[in-house]
PDB file of C-alpha atoms in Angstrom:
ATOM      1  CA  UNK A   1     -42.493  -6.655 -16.096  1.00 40.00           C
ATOM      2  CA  UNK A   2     -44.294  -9.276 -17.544  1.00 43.00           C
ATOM      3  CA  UNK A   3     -43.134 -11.422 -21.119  1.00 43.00           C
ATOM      4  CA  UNK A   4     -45.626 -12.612 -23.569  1.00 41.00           C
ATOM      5  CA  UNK A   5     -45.382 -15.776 -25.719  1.00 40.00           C
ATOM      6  CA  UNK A   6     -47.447 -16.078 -28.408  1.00 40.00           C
ATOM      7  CA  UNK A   7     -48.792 -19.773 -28.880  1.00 40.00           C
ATOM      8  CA  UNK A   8     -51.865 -21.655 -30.532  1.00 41.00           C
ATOM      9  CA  UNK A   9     -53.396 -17.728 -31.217  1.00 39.00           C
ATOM     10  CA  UNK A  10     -53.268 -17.205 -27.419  1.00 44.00           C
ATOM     11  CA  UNK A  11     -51.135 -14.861 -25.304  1.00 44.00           C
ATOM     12  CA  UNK A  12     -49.701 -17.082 -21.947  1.00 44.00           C
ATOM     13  CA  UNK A  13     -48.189 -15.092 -19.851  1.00 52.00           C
ATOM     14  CA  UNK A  14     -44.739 -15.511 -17.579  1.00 60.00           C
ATOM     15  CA  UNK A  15     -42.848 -13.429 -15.456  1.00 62.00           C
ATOM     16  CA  UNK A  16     -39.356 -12.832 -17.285  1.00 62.00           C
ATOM     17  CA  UNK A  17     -37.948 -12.997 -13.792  1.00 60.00           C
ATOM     18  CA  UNK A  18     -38.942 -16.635 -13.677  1.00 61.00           C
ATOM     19  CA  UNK A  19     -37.695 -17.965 -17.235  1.00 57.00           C
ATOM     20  CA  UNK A  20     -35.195 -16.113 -18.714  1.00 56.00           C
ATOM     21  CA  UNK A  21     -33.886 -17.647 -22.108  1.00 51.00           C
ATOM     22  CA  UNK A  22     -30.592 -15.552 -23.652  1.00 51.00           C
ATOM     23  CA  UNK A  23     -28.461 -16.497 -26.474  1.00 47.00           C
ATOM     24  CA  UNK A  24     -24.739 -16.732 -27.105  1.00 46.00           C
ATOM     25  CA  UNK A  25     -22.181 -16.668 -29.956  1.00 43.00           C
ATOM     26  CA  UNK A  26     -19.577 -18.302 -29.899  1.00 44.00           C
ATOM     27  CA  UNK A  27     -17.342 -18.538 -32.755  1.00 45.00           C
ATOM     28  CA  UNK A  28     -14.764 -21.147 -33.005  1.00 44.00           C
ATOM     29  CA  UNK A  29     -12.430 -20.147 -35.795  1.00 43.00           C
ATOM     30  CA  UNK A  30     -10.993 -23.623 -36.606  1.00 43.00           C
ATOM     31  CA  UNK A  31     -15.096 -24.739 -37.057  1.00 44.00           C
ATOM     32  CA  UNK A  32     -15.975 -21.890 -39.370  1.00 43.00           C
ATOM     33  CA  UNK A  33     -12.650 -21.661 -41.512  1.00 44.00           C
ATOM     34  CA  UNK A  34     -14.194 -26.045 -42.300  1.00 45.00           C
ATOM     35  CA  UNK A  35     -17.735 -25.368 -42.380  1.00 48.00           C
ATOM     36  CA  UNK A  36     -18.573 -21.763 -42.398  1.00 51.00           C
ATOM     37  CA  UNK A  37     -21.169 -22.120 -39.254  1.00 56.00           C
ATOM     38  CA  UNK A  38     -21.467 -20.597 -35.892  1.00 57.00           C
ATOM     39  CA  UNK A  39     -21.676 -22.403 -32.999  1.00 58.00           C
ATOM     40  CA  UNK A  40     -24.533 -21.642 -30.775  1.00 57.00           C
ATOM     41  CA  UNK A  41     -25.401 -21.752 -26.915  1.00 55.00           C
ATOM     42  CA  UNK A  42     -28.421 -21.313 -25.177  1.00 58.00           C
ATOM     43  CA  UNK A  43     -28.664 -20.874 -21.828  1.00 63.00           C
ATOM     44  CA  UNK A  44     -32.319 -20.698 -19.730  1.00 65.00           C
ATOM     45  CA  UNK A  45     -32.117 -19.026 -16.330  1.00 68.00           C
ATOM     46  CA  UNK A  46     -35.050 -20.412 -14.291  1.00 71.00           C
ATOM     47  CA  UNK A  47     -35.816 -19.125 -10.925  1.00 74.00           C
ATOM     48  CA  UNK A  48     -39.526 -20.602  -9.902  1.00 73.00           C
ATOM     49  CA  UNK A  49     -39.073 -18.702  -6.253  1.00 77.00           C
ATOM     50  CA  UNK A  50     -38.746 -15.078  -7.566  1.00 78.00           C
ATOM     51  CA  UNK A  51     -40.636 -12.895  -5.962  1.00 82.00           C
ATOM     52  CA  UNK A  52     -43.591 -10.463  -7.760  1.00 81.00           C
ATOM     53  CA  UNK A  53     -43.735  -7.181  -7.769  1.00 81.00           C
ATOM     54  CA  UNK A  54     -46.225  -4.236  -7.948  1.00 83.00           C
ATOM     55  CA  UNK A  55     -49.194  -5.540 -10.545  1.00 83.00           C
ATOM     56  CA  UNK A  56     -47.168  -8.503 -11.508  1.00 80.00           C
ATOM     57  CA  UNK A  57     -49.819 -11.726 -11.565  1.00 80.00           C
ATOM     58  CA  UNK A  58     -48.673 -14.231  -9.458  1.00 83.00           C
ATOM     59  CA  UNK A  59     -48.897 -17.813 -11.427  1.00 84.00           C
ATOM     60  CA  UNK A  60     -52.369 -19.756 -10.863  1.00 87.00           C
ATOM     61  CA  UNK A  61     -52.649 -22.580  -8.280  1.00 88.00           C
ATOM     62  CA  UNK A  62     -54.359 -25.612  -9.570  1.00 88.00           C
ATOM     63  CA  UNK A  63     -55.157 -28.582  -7.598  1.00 89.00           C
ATOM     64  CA  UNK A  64     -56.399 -31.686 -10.246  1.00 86.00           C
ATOM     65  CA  UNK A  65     -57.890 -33.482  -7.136  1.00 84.00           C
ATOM     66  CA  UNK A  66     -60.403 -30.643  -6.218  1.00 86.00           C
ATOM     67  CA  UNK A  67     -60.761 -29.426 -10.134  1.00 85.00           C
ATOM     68  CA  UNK A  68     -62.003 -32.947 -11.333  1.00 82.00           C
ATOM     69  CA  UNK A  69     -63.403 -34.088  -8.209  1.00 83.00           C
ATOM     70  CA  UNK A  70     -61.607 -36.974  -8.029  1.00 82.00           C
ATOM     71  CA  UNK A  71     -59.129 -37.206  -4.830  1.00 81.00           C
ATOM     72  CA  UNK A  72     -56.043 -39.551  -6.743  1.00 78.00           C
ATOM     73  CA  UNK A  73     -56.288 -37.303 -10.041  1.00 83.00           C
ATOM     74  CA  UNK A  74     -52.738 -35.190  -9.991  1.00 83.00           C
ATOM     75  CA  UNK A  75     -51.272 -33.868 -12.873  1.00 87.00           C
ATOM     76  CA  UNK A  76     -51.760 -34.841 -16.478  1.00 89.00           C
ATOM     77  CA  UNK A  77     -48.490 -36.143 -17.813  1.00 90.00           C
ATOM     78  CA  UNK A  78     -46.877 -37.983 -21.182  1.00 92.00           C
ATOM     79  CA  UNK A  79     -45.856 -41.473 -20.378  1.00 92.00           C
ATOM     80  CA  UNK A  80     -42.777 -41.394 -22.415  1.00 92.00           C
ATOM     81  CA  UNK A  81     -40.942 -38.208 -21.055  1.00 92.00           C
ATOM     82  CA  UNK A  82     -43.111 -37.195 -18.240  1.00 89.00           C
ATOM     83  CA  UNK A  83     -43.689 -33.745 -19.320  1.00 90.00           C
ATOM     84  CA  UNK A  84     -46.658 -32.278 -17.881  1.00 89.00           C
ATOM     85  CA  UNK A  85     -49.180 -30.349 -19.944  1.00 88.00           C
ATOM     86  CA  UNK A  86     -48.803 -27.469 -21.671  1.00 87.00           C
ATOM     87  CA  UNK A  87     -50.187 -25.753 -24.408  1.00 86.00           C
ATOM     88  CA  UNK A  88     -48.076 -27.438 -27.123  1.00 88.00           C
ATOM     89  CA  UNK A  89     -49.635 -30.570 -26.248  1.00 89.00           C
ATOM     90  CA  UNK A  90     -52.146 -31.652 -28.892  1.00 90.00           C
ATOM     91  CA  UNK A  91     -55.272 -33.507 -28.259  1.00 89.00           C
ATOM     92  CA  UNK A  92     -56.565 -36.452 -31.026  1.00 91.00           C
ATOM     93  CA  UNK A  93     -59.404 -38.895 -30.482  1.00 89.00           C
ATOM     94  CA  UNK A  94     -61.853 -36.357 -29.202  1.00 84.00           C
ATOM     95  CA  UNK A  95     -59.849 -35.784 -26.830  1.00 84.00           C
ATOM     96  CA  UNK A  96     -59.069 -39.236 -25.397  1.00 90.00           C
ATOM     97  CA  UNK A  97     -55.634 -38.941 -26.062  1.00 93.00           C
ATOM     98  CA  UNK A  98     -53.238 -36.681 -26.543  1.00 93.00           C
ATOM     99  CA  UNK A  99     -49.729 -36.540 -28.652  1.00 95.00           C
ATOM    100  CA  UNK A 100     -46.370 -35.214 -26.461  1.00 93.00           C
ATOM    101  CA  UNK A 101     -44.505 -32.458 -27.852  1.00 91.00           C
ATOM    102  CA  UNK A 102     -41.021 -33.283 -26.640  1.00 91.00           C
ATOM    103  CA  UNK A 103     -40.995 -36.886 -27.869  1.00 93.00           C
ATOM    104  CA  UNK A 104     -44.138 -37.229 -30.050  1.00 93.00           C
ATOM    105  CA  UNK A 105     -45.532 -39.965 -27.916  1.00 94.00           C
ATOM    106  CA  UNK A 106     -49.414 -40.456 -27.765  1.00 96.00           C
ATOM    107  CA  UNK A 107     -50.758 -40.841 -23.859  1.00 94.00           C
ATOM    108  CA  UNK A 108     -54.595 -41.717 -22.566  1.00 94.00           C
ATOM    109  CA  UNK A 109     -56.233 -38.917 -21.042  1.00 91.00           C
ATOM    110  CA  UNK A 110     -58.082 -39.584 -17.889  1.00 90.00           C
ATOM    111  CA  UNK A 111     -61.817 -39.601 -17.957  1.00 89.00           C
ATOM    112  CA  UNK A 112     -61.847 -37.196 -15.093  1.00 88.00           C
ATOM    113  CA  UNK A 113     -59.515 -34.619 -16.754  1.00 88.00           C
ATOM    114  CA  UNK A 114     -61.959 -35.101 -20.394  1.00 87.00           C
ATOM    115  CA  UNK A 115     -64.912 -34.078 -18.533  1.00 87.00           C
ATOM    116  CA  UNK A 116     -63.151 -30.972 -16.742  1.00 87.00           C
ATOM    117  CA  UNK A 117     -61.743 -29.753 -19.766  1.00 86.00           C
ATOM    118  CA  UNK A 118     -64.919 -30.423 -21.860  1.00 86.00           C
ATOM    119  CA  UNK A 119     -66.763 -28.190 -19.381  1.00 86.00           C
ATOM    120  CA  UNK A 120     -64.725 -25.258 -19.317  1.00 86.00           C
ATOM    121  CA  UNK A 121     -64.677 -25.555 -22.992  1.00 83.00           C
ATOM    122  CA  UNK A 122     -68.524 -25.357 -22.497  1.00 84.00           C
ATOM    123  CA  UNK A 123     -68.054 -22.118 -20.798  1.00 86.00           C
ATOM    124  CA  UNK A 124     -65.460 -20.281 -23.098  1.00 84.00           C
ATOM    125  CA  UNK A 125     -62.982 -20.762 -20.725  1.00 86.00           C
ATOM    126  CA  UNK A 126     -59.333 -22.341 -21.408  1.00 86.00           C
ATOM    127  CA  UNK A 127     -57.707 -24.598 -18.147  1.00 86.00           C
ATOM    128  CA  UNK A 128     -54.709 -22.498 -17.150  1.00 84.00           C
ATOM    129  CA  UNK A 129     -52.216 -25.472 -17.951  1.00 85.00           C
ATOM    130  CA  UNK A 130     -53.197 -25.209 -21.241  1.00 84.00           C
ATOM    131  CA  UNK A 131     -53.085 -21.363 -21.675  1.00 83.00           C
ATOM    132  CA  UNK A 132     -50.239 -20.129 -19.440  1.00 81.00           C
ATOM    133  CA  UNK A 133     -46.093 -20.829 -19.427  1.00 76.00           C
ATOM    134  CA  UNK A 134     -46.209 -20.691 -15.537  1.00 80.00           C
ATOM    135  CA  UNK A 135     -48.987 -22.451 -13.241  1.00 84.00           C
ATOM    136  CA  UNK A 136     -48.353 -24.135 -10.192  1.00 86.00           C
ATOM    137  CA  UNK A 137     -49.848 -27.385  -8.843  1.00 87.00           C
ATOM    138  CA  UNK A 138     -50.466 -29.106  -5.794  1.00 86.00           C
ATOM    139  CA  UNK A 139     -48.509 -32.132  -5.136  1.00 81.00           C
ATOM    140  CA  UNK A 140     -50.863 -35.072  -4.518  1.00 78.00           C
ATOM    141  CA  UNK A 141     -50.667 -37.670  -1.560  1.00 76.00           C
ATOM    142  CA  UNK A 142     -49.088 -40.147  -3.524  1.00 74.00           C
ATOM    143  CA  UNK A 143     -46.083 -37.773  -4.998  1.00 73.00           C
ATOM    144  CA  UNK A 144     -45.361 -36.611  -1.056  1.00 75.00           C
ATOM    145  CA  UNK A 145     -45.633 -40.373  -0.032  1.00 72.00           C
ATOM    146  CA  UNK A 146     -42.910 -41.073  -2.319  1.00 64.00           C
ATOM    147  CA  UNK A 147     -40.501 -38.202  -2.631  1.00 55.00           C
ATOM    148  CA  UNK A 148     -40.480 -37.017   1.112  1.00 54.00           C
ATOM    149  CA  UNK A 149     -37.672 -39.489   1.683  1.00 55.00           C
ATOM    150  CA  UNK A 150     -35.448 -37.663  -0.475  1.00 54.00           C
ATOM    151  CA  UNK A 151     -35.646 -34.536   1.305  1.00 52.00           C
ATOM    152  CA  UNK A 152     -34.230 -35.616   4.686  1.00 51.00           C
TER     153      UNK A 152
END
């Protein structure tokens, strides 16, 4: 059981076990007798360790280090919000930068990451981080030197 979202004219796929969005009602009677709108809740039920099952595709591992060949490359993030990249993300400057769409701020692009995107461009091919709703990555040296602390 697999969910499809439609974005930028491609199809990214992600198990509905993993993200589950659902939407509420609520109606508050004082609220609409004043201003005659609903009040609305949405609720996302994430669960990044469910399991697959049967032809379900497991999400693609990517590991930035070994993609761009450079061993302190990690993940490509906005330097406002830290949001990693996805496929909402849109790239100006030829690709030199790119603008965040949480919170619309523009962030340099790494050489390394231009060059690996520019060739699988060359091929026809679309980077999974830019395609799917679920990838995982590897965590780099630097983000286990750091955050190992916090786990014991």
């Amino acid at each position: 059981m697999q969910t499809l979202f439609k974005n930028h004219n491609k199809l990214s796929i992600t198990n509905k076990k993993k993200l589950k969005d659902e939407a509420y009602h609520l109606y508050c009677v004082v609220y609409m007798i004043v201003s005659k709108h609903y009040n609305r809740i949405i609720i996302s039920q994430i669960s990044p360790m469910a399991e697959t099952v049967g032809a379900e595709q497991e999400p693609p591992l990517l590991d930035f280090a070994a993609l761009t060949g450079s061993p302190a490359m990690g993940p490509v993030r906005c330097c406002r919000c830290k949001a990693y990249m996805c496929p909402y993300m849109k790239f100006i400057d030829a690709g030199r930068h790119f603008k965040c769409a949480f919170c619309k701020a523009t962030t340099e692009v790494p050489m390394e990451y231009t060059q690996y995107v520019t060739s699988m461009q060359q091929y026809g091919r679309v980077p999974a981080e830019m395609a799917l709703g679920t990838y995982e990555i590897v965590a780099t040296k630097e983000y286990c030197r750091v955050c190992c602390h916090l786990l014991y």
